[in-house]
Amino acid sequence: MIDYTTLKHSSDGMPTWDAYLGILLKLAMNKQLWTADAIKTAAVDELNLPDELRNREYNSKSTGNVAKNRAGFALSDLKIAGYLRSPRRGEYEITKLGKDAWKKYGLNLSRTVVHDEPLHKQHQAKLAKIKSDNSDTSETLVSFNEDLIQDWFNPKNHSVSLDVLATNLAMALSAFFLFILLSHFHYVLSSIPTRESSSSSHRGENGTLYRCCTVNVPGFSLLALIVLPFLPE
């Protein structure tokens, strides 16, 4: 067991997350393979914390036990630095680099040493790049949205846009309803028996033959004007 009071801790006596670095490495040295939950639990047990600290929970139920959560932060840091590896998801074992660090620093392993490892620096550089890229994208979107909103609410542009929109909408609706009407009209005429009651023909000056006929269908009469191409008599 380790006297937790000798480790780095916060003002309430709870060991900080980096106090678990050396403890986790010690456990990994003594056993070849650990599951994540088992090694975190073992690290907390190694400190022999008083019940008040051992059982302390975060206000949010989703984050759970404070001590195990801090051990989890340290576990992730050791893996990022290359001191531990995961042969399978949720399992951890120590690497040669981790064994060398344990021999050199033991329980005094600090986050400064861990964060100085090349793998850890590469990881932090990747995170910084992702954050920078996301920030640039967000700024571009914000700028685009601001310009778009200003354009929308520009009195001159707003008026022109509404006029064009209203005209185009009216034309589209007119064409749509005309299409529906003609489609329905064609369907009615094709499905109802009809008979021609009367007709007359007239040839225009240009030779085009106009034929006017009244078609009777049940319920209404249709006056149709049929324009025929010029035909020789």
PDB file of C-alpha atoms in Angstrom:
ATOM      1  CA  MET A   1       0.000   0.000   0.000  1.00  0.00           C
ATOM      2  CA  ILE A   2       1.031   3.590  -0.633  1.00  0.00           C
ATOM      3  CA  ASP A   3       0.424   6.480   1.741  1.00  0.00           C
ATOM      4  CA  TYR A   4      -1.792   8.687  -0.389  1.00  0.00           C
ATOM      5  CA  THR A   5      -0.890  11.766   1.669  1.00  0.00           C
ATOM      6  CA  THR A   6       2.659  11.621   0.294  1.00  0.00           C
ATOM      7  CA  LEU A   7       1.366  11.973  -3.258  1.00  0.00           C
ATOM      8  CA  LYS A   8       0.375  15.091  -5.133  1.00  0.00           C
ATOM      9  CA  HIS A   9      -3.180  15.938  -4.152  1.00  0.00           C
ATOM     10  CA  SER A  10      -5.788  18.700  -4.392  1.00  0.00           C
ATOM     11  CA  SER A  11      -6.857  20.903  -1.493  1.00  0.00           C
ATOM     12  CA  ASP A  12      -9.494  18.416  -0.329  1.00  0.00           C
ATOM     13  CA  GLY A  13      -6.922  15.628   0.007  1.00  0.00           C
ATOM     14  CA  MET A  14      -7.916  13.768  -3.187  1.00  0.00           C
ATOM     15  CA  PRO A  15      -4.854  12.627  -5.193  1.00  0.00           C
ATOM     16  CA  THR A  16      -4.618  14.415  -8.544  1.00  0.00           C
ATOM     17  CA  TRP A  17      -4.781  12.447 -11.784  1.00  0.00           C
ATOM     18  CA  ASP A  18      -1.019  12.563 -12.390  1.00  0.00           C
ATOM     19  CA  ALA A  19      -0.389  11.024  -8.960  1.00  0.00           C
ATOM     20  CA  TYR A  20      -1.601   7.762 -10.503  1.00  0.00           C
ATOM     21  CA  LEU A  21       1.031   7.663 -13.276  1.00  0.00           C
ATOM     22  CA  GLY A  22       3.717   5.808 -11.294  1.00  0.00           C
ATOM     23  CA  ILE A  23       1.153   3.591  -9.541  1.00  0.00           C
ATOM     24  CA  LEU A  24      -0.353   2.390 -12.811  1.00  0.00           C
ATOM     25  CA  LEU A  25       3.084   1.711 -14.256  1.00  0.00           C
ATOM     26  CA  LYS A  26       3.971  -0.323 -11.149  1.00  0.00           C
ATOM     27  CA  LEU A  27       0.841  -2.440 -11.544  1.00  0.00           C
ATOM     28  CA  ALA A  28       1.559  -2.973 -15.241  1.00  0.00           C
ATOM     29  CA  MET A  29       5.058  -4.178 -14.338  1.00  0.00           C
ATOM     30  CA  ASN A  30       3.658  -6.787 -11.925  1.00  0.00           C
ATOM     31  CA  LYS A  31       0.991  -8.235 -14.238  1.00  0.00           C
ATOM     32  CA  GLN A  32       1.216  -8.812 -17.969  1.00  0.00           C
ATOM     33  CA  LEU A  33      -2.320  -7.877 -19.026  1.00  0.00           C
ATOM     34  CA  TRP A  34      -4.992  -5.708 -17.446  1.00  0.00           C
ATOM     35  CA  THR A  35      -8.494  -4.645 -18.387  1.00  0.00           C
ATOM     36  CA  ALA A  36      -9.116  -0.917 -18.094  1.00  0.00           C
ATOM     37  CA  ASP A  37     -11.554  -1.222 -15.189  1.00  0.00           C
ATOM     38  CA  ALA A  38      -9.398  -3.709 -13.289  1.00  0.00           C
ATOM     39  CA  ILE A  39      -6.200  -1.636 -13.394  1.00  0.00           C
ATOM     40  CA  LYS A  40      -8.031   1.582 -12.432  1.00  0.00           C
ATOM     41  CA  THR A  41      -9.680  -0.160  -9.480  1.00  0.00           C
ATOM     42  CA  ALA A  42      -6.364  -1.674  -8.424  1.00  0.00           C
ATOM     43  CA  ALA A  43      -4.661   1.730  -8.593  1.00  0.00           C
ATOM     44  CA  VAL A  44      -7.285   3.294  -6.326  1.00  0.00           C
ATOM     45  CA  ASP A  45      -7.085   0.338  -3.919  1.00  0.00           C
ATOM     46  CA  GLU A  46      -3.285   0.742  -3.821  1.00  0.00           C
ATOM     47  CA  LEU A  47      -3.706   4.146  -2.167  1.00  0.00           C
ATOM     48  CA  ASN A  48      -5.879   2.868   0.685  1.00  0.00           C
ATOM     49  CA  LEU A  49      -7.980   6.025   0.577  1.00  0.00           C
ATOM     50  CA  PRO A  50     -10.422   6.817   3.397  1.00  0.00           C
ATOM     51  CA  ASP A  51     -14.013   5.964   2.516  1.00  0.00           C
ATOM     52  CA  GLU A  52     -14.974   9.618   2.046  1.00  0.00           C
ATOM     53  CA  LEU A  53     -12.425   9.972  -0.743  1.00  0.00           C
ATOM     54  CA  ARG A  54     -12.675   6.410  -2.066  1.00  0.00           C
ATOM     55  CA  ASN A  55     -16.426   6.622  -2.602  1.00  0.00           C
ATOM     56  CA  ARG A  56     -16.700  10.230  -3.709  1.00  0.00           C
ATOM     57  CA  GLU A  57     -18.825  10.675  -6.814  1.00  0.00           C
ATOM     58  CA  TYR A  58     -19.133  13.532  -9.281  1.00  0.00           C
ATOM     59  CA  ASN A  59     -22.376  15.472  -9.214  1.00  0.00           C
ATOM     60  CA  SER A  60     -23.081  14.117 -12.688  1.00  0.00           C
ATOM     61  CA  LYS A  61     -23.846  10.387 -12.656  1.00  0.00           C
ATOM     62  CA  SER A  62     -22.326   9.971 -16.106  1.00  0.00           C
ATOM     63  CA  THR A  63     -18.767  10.552 -14.851  1.00  0.00           C
ATOM     64  CA  GLY A  64     -18.973   8.264 -11.819  1.00  0.00           C
ATOM     65  CA  ASN A  65     -16.323   7.808  -9.155  1.00  0.00           C
ATOM     66  CA  VAL A  66     -13.809  10.656  -8.823  1.00  0.00           C
ATOM     67  CA  ALA A  67     -10.767   8.537  -7.891  1.00  0.00           C
ATOM     68  CA  LYS A  68     -11.294   6.002 -10.712  1.00  0.00           C
ATOM     69  CA  ASN A  69     -11.940   8.801 -13.147  1.00  0.00           C
ATOM     70  CA  ARG A  70      -8.594  10.414 -12.312  1.00  0.00           C
ATOM     71  CA  ALA A  71      -6.860   7.048 -12.629  1.00  0.00           C
ATOM     72  CA  GLY A  72      -8.463   6.788 -16.068  1.00  0.00           C
ATOM     73  CA  PHE A  73      -6.902  10.094 -17.140  1.00  0.00           C
ATOM     74  CA  ALA A  74      -3.473   8.816 -16.124  1.00  0.00           C
ATOM     75  CA  LEU A  75      -4.043   5.520 -17.926  1.00  0.00           C
ATOM     76  CA  SER A  76      -4.834   7.357 -21.170  1.00  0.00           C
ATOM     77  CA  ASP A  77      -1.743   9.537 -20.816  1.00  0.00           C
ATOM     78  CA  LEU A  78       0.525   6.515 -20.329  1.00  0.00           C
ATOM     79  CA  LYS A  79      -0.865   4.916 -23.465  1.00  0.00           C
ATOM     80  CA  ILE A  80      -0.493   8.123 -25.512  1.00  0.00           C
ATOM     81  CA  ALA A  81       3.146   8.411 -24.416  1.00  0.00           C
ATOM     82  CA  GLY A  82       3.822   4.813 -25.469  1.00  0.00           C
ATOM     83  CA  TYR A  83       4.374   3.409 -21.971  1.00  0.00           C
ATOM     84  CA  LEU A  84       1.345   1.125 -22.343  1.00  0.00           C
ATOM     85  CA  ARG A  85      -0.297  -0.437 -25.365  1.00  0.00           C
ATOM     86  CA  SER A  86      -3.634  -2.103 -26.043  1.00  0.00           C
ATOM     87  CA  PRO A  87      -3.333  -5.540 -27.693  1.00  0.00           C
ATOM     88  CA  ARG A  88      -7.134  -5.593 -27.731  1.00  0.00           C
ATOM     89  CA  ARG A  89      -9.804  -3.001 -27.083  1.00  0.00           C
ATOM     90  CA  GLY A  90     -10.066  -2.228 -23.360  1.00  0.00           C
ATOM     91  CA  GLU A  91      -6.886  -4.138 -22.440  1.00  0.00           C
ATOM     92  CA  TYR A  92      -3.485  -2.758 -21.442  1.00  0.00           C
ATOM     93  CA  GLU A  93       0.052  -4.069 -21.148  1.00  0.00           C
ATOM     94  CA  ILE A  94       3.382  -2.364 -20.510  1.00  0.00           C
ATOM     95  CA  THR A  95       5.860  -1.677 -23.334  1.00  0.00           C
ATOM     96  CA  LYS A  96       9.656  -1.629 -23.296  1.00  0.00           C
ATOM     97  CA  LEU A  97       9.505   2.160 -23.114  1.00  0.00           C
ATOM     98  CA  GLY A  98       7.233   1.862 -20.080  1.00  0.00           C
ATOM     99  CA  LYS A  99       9.569  -0.611 -18.381  1.00  0.00           C
ATOM    100  CA  ASP A 100      12.511   1.731 -18.928  1.00  0.00           C
ATOM    101  CA  ALA A 101      10.523   4.641 -17.475  1.00  0.00           C
ATOM    102  CA  TRP A 102       9.593   2.584 -14.403  1.00  0.00           C
ATOM    103  CA  LYS A 103      13.207   1.624 -13.797  1.00  0.00           C
ATOM    104  CA  LYS A 104      14.285   5.252 -14.090  1.00  0.00           C
ATOM    105  CA  TYR A 105      11.505   7.087 -12.252  1.00  0.00           C
ATOM    106  CA  GLY A 106       9.440   4.530 -10.315  1.00  0.00           C
ATOM    107  CA  LEU A 107       6.559   6.090  -8.394  1.00  0.00           C
ATOM    108  CA  ASN A 108       8.050   9.525  -9.008  1.00  0.00           C
ATOM    109  CA  LEU A 109       7.071   9.439 -12.666  1.00  0.00           C
ATOM    110  CA  SER A 110       5.645  12.891 -13.434  1.00  0.00           C
ATOM    111  CA  ARG A 111       3.436  14.255 -16.136  1.00  0.00           C
ATOM    112  CA  THR A 112       6.327  16.453 -17.314  1.00  0.00           C
ATOM    113  CA  VAL A 113       8.333  13.323 -18.160  1.00  0.00           C
ATOM    114  CA  VAL A 114       5.313  11.668 -19.796  1.00  0.00           C
ATOM    115  CA  HIS A 115       4.426  14.748 -21.844  1.00  0.00           C
ATOM    116  CA  ASP A 116       8.029  15.091 -23.045  1.00  0.00           C
ATOM    117  CA  GLU A 117       7.838  11.749 -24.837  1.00  0.00           C
ATOM    118  CA  PRO A 118       7.888  12.127 -28.662  1.00  0.00           C
ATOM    119  CA  LEU A 119       4.668  10.132 -29.110  1.00  0.00           C
ATOM    120  CA  HIS A 120       2.854  12.353 -26.642  1.00  0.00           C
ATOM    121  CA  LYS A 121       4.118  15.487 -28.391  1.00  0.00           C
ATOM    122  CA  GLN A 122       2.958  14.129 -31.752  1.00  0.00           C
ATOM    123  CA  HIS A 123      -0.471  13.452 -30.274  1.00  0.00           C
ATOM    124  CA  GLN A 124      -0.754  16.969 -28.884  1.00  0.00           C
ATOM    125  CA  ALA A 125       0.354  18.439 -32.223  1.00  0.00           C
ATOM    126  CA  LYS A 126      -2.401  16.501 -34.012  1.00  0.00           C
ATOM    127  CA  LEU A 127      -4.991  17.730 -31.521  1.00  0.00           C
ATOM    128  CA  ALA A 128      -3.786  21.321 -31.943  1.00  0.00           C
ATOM    129  CA  LYS A 129      -4.027  21.029 -35.740  1.00  0.00           C
ATOM    130  CA  ILE A 130      -7.553  19.604 -35.556  1.00  0.00           C
ATOM    131  CA  LYS A 131      -8.576  22.398 -33.205  1.00  0.00           C
ATOM    132  CA  SER A 132      -7.021  25.007 -35.496  1.00  0.00           C
ATOM    133  CA  ASP A 133      -8.729  23.553 -38.576  1.00  0.00           C
ATOM    134  CA  ASN A 134     -12.083  23.488 -36.812  1.00  0.00           C
ATOM    135  CA  SER A 135     -11.579  27.071 -35.636  1.00  0.00           C
ATOM    136  CA  ASP A 136     -10.798  28.236 -39.185  1.00  0.00           C
ATOM    137  CA  THR A 137     -13.874  26.445 -40.515  1.00  0.00           C
ATOM    138  CA  SER A 138     -16.068  27.974 -37.829  1.00  0.00           C
ATOM    139  CA  GLU A 139     -14.763  31.477 -38.557  1.00  0.00           C
ATOM    140  CA  THR A 140     -15.425  30.992 -42.279  1.00  0.00           C
ATOM    141  CA  LEU A 141     -18.969  29.807 -41.605  1.00  0.00           C
ATOM    142  CA  VAL A 142     -19.622  32.693 -39.222  1.00  0.00           C
ATOM    143  CA  SER A 143     -18.315  35.204 -41.773  1.00  0.00           C
ATOM    144  CA  PHE A 144     -20.413  33.622 -44.511  1.00  0.00           C
ATOM    145  CA  ASN A 145     -23.533  33.654 -42.354  1.00  0.00           C
ATOM    146  CA  GLU A 146     -23.003  37.283 -41.340  1.00  0.00           C
ATOM    147  CA  ASP A 147     -22.625  38.353 -44.976  1.00  0.00           C
ATOM    148  CA  LEU A 148     -25.682  36.351 -45.968  1.00  0.00           C
ATOM    149  CA  ILE A 149     -27.820  37.786 -43.180  1.00  0.00           C
ATOM    150  CA  GLN A 150     -26.722  41.330 -43.984  1.00  0.00           C
ATOM    151  CA  ASP A 151     -27.603  40.735 -47.631  1.00  0.00           C
ATOM    152  CA  TRP A 152     -31.031  39.381 -46.674  1.00  0.00           C
ATOM    153  CA  PHE A 153     -31.844  42.382 -44.539  1.00  0.00           C
ATOM    154  CA  ASN A 154     -30.437  44.985 -46.880  1.00  0.00           C
ATOM    155  CA  PRO A 155     -33.583  47.048 -47.730  1.00  0.00           C
ATOM    156  CA  LYS A 156     -32.735  47.337 -51.427  1.00  0.00           C
ATOM    157  CA  ASN A 157     -31.825  43.675 -51.870  1.00  0.00           C
ATOM    158  CA  HIS A 158     -34.745  42.593 -49.740  1.00  0.00           C
ATOM    159  CA  SER A 159     -37.238  44.439 -51.929  1.00  0.00           C
ATOM    160  CA  VAL A 160     -35.787  43.134 -55.179  1.00  0.00           C
ATOM    161  CA  SER A 161     -35.606  39.601 -53.850  1.00  0.00           C
ATOM    162  CA  LEU A 162     -39.231  39.631 -52.752  1.00  0.00           C
ATOM    163  CA  ASP A 163     -40.413  40.966 -56.117  1.00  0.00           C
ATOM    164  CA  VAL A 164     -38.493  38.323 -58.045  1.00  0.00           C
ATOM    165  CA  LEU A 165     -39.589  35.613 -55.655  1.00  0.00           C
ATOM    166  CA  ALA A 166     -43.241  36.613 -55.881  1.00  0.00           C
ATOM    167  CA  THR A 167     -43.163  36.711 -59.706  1.00  0.00           C
ATOM    168  CA  ASN A 168     -41.427  33.345 -60.028  1.00  0.00           C
ATOM    169  CA  LEU A 169     -43.713  31.766 -57.468  1.00  0.00           C
ATOM    170  CA  ALA A 170     -46.840  33.016 -59.234  1.00  0.00           C
ATOM    171  CA  MET A 171     -45.613  31.689 -62.589  1.00  0.00           C
ATOM    172  CA  ALA A 172     -44.711  28.324 -61.106  1.00  0.00           C
ATOM    173  CA  LEU A 173     -48.055  27.945 -59.358  1.00  0.00           C
ATOM    174  CA  SER A 174     -49.951  28.943 -62.483  1.00  0.00           C
ATOM    175  CA  ALA A 175     -48.102  26.384 -64.591  1.00  0.00           C
ATOM    176  CA  PHE A 176     -48.600  23.715 -61.955  1.00  0.00           C
ATOM    177  CA  PHE A 177     -52.331  24.217 -61.596  1.00  0.00           C
ATOM    178  CA  LEU A 178     -52.784  24.443 -65.369  1.00  0.00           C
ATOM    179  CA  PHE A 179     -50.998  21.128 -65.756  1.00  0.00           C
ATOM    180  CA  ILE A 180     -53.206  19.525 -63.078  1.00  0.00           C
ATOM    181  CA  LEU A 181     -56.349  20.937 -64.696  1.00  0.00           C
ATOM    182  CA  LEU A 182     -55.466  19.749 -68.185  1.00  0.00           C
ATOM    183  CA  SER A 183     -54.411  16.316 -66.915  1.00  0.00           C
ATOM    184  CA  HIS A 184     -57.696  15.910 -65.072  1.00  0.00           C
ATOM    185  CA  PHE A 185     -59.688  17.252 -68.004  1.00  0.00           C
ATOM    186  CA  HIS A 186     -58.006  14.774 -70.379  1.00  0.00           C
ATOM    187  CA  TYR A 187     -58.738  11.922 -68.010  1.00  0.00           C
ATOM    188  CA  VAL A 188     -62.428  12.867 -67.740  1.00  0.00           C
ATOM    189  CA  LEU A 189     -62.881  13.158 -71.497  1.00  0.00           C
ATOM    190  CA  SER A 190     -61.095   9.863 -72.185  1.00  0.00           C
ATOM    191  CA  SER A 191     -63.199   7.955 -69.670  1.00  0.00           C
ATOM    192  CA  ILE A 192     -66.673   9.348 -70.472  1.00  0.00           C
ATOM    193  CA  PRO A 193     -68.537   8.485 -73.698  1.00  0.00           C
ATOM    194  CA  THR A 194     -69.114  11.537 -75.876  1.00  0.00           C
ATOM    195  CA  ARG A 195     -70.971  12.392 -79.032  1.00  0.00           C
ATOM    196  CA  GLU A 196     -70.678  15.311 -81.369  1.00  0.00           C
ATOM    197  CA  SER A 197     -73.947  17.192 -81.593  1.00  0.00           C
ATOM    198  CA  SER A 198     -73.058  19.838 -84.130  1.00  0.00           C
ATOM    199  CA  SER A 199     -70.097  21.152 -86.093  1.00  0.00           C
ATOM    200  CA  SER A 200     -69.128  23.722 -88.675  1.00  0.00           C
ATOM    201  CA  SER A 201     -66.031  24.485 -90.709  1.00  0.00           C
ATOM    202  CA  HIS A 202     -64.422  27.692 -91.909  1.00  0.00           C
ATOM    203  CA  ARG A 203     -61.242  28.211 -93.923  1.00  0.00           C
ATOM    204  CA  GLY A 204     -59.167  31.266 -93.127  1.00  0.00           C
ATOM    205  CA  GLU A 205     -57.456  33.559 -95.568  1.00  0.00           C
ATOM    206  CA  ASN A 206     -54.154  31.690 -95.204  1.00  0.00           C
ATOM    207  CA  GLY A 207     -55.771  28.363 -96.016  1.00  0.00           C
ATOM    208  CA  THR A 208     -55.974  27.061 -92.475  1.00  0.00           C
ATOM    209  CA  LEU A 209     -59.119  25.093 -91.787  1.00  0.00           C
ATOM    210  CA  TYR A 210     -60.947  25.937 -88.561  1.00  0.00           C
ATOM    211  CA  ARG A 211     -63.505  23.446 -87.339  1.00  0.00           C
ATOM    212  CA  CYS A 212     -65.828  24.387 -84.492  1.00  0.00           C
ATOM    213  CA  CYS A 213     -67.880  21.673 -82.832  1.00  0.00           C
ATOM    214  CA  THR A 214     -69.980  21.245 -79.730  1.00  0.00           C
ATOM    215  CA  VAL A 215     -69.248  17.994 -77.837  1.00  0.00           C
ATOM    216  CA  ASN A 216     -71.887  16.730 -75.442  1.00  0.00           C
ATOM    217  CA  VAL A 217     -70.772  14.822 -72.359  1.00  0.00           C
ATOM    218  CA  PRO A 218     -72.983  13.912 -69.406  1.00  0.00           C
ATOM    219  CA  GLY A 219     -73.341  16.970 -67.199  1.00  0.00           C
ATOM    220  CA  PHE A 220     -71.819  19.647 -69.472  1.00  0.00           C
ATOM    221  CA  SER A 221     -71.154  20.710 -73.040  1.00  0.00           C
ATOM    222  CA  LEU A 222     -67.707  21.422 -74.421  1.00  0.00           C
ATOM    223  CA  LEU A 223     -67.114  23.893 -77.193  1.00  0.00           C
ATOM    224  CA  ALA A 224     -63.920  22.811 -78.940  1.00  0.00           C
ATOM    225  CA  LEU A 225     -62.064  24.727 -81.614  1.00  0.00           C
ATOM    226  CA  ILE A 226     -59.941  22.412 -83.725  1.00  0.00           C
ATOM    227  CA  VAL A 227     -57.405  23.967 -86.050  1.00  0.00           C
ATOM    228  CA  LEU A 228     -56.535  21.724 -88.954  1.00  0.00           C
ATOM    229  CA  PRO A 229     -53.622  22.220 -91.329  1.00  0.00           C
ATOM    230  CA  PHE A 230     -54.353  23.414 -94.817  1.00  0.00           C
ATOM    231  CA  LEU A 231     -55.832  20.578 -96.844  1.00  0.00           C
ATOM    232  CA  PRO A 232     -56.592  20.799-100.583  1.00  0.00           C
ATOM    233  CA  GLU A 233     -60.246  20.593-101.454  1.00  0.00           C
TER     234      GLU A 233
END
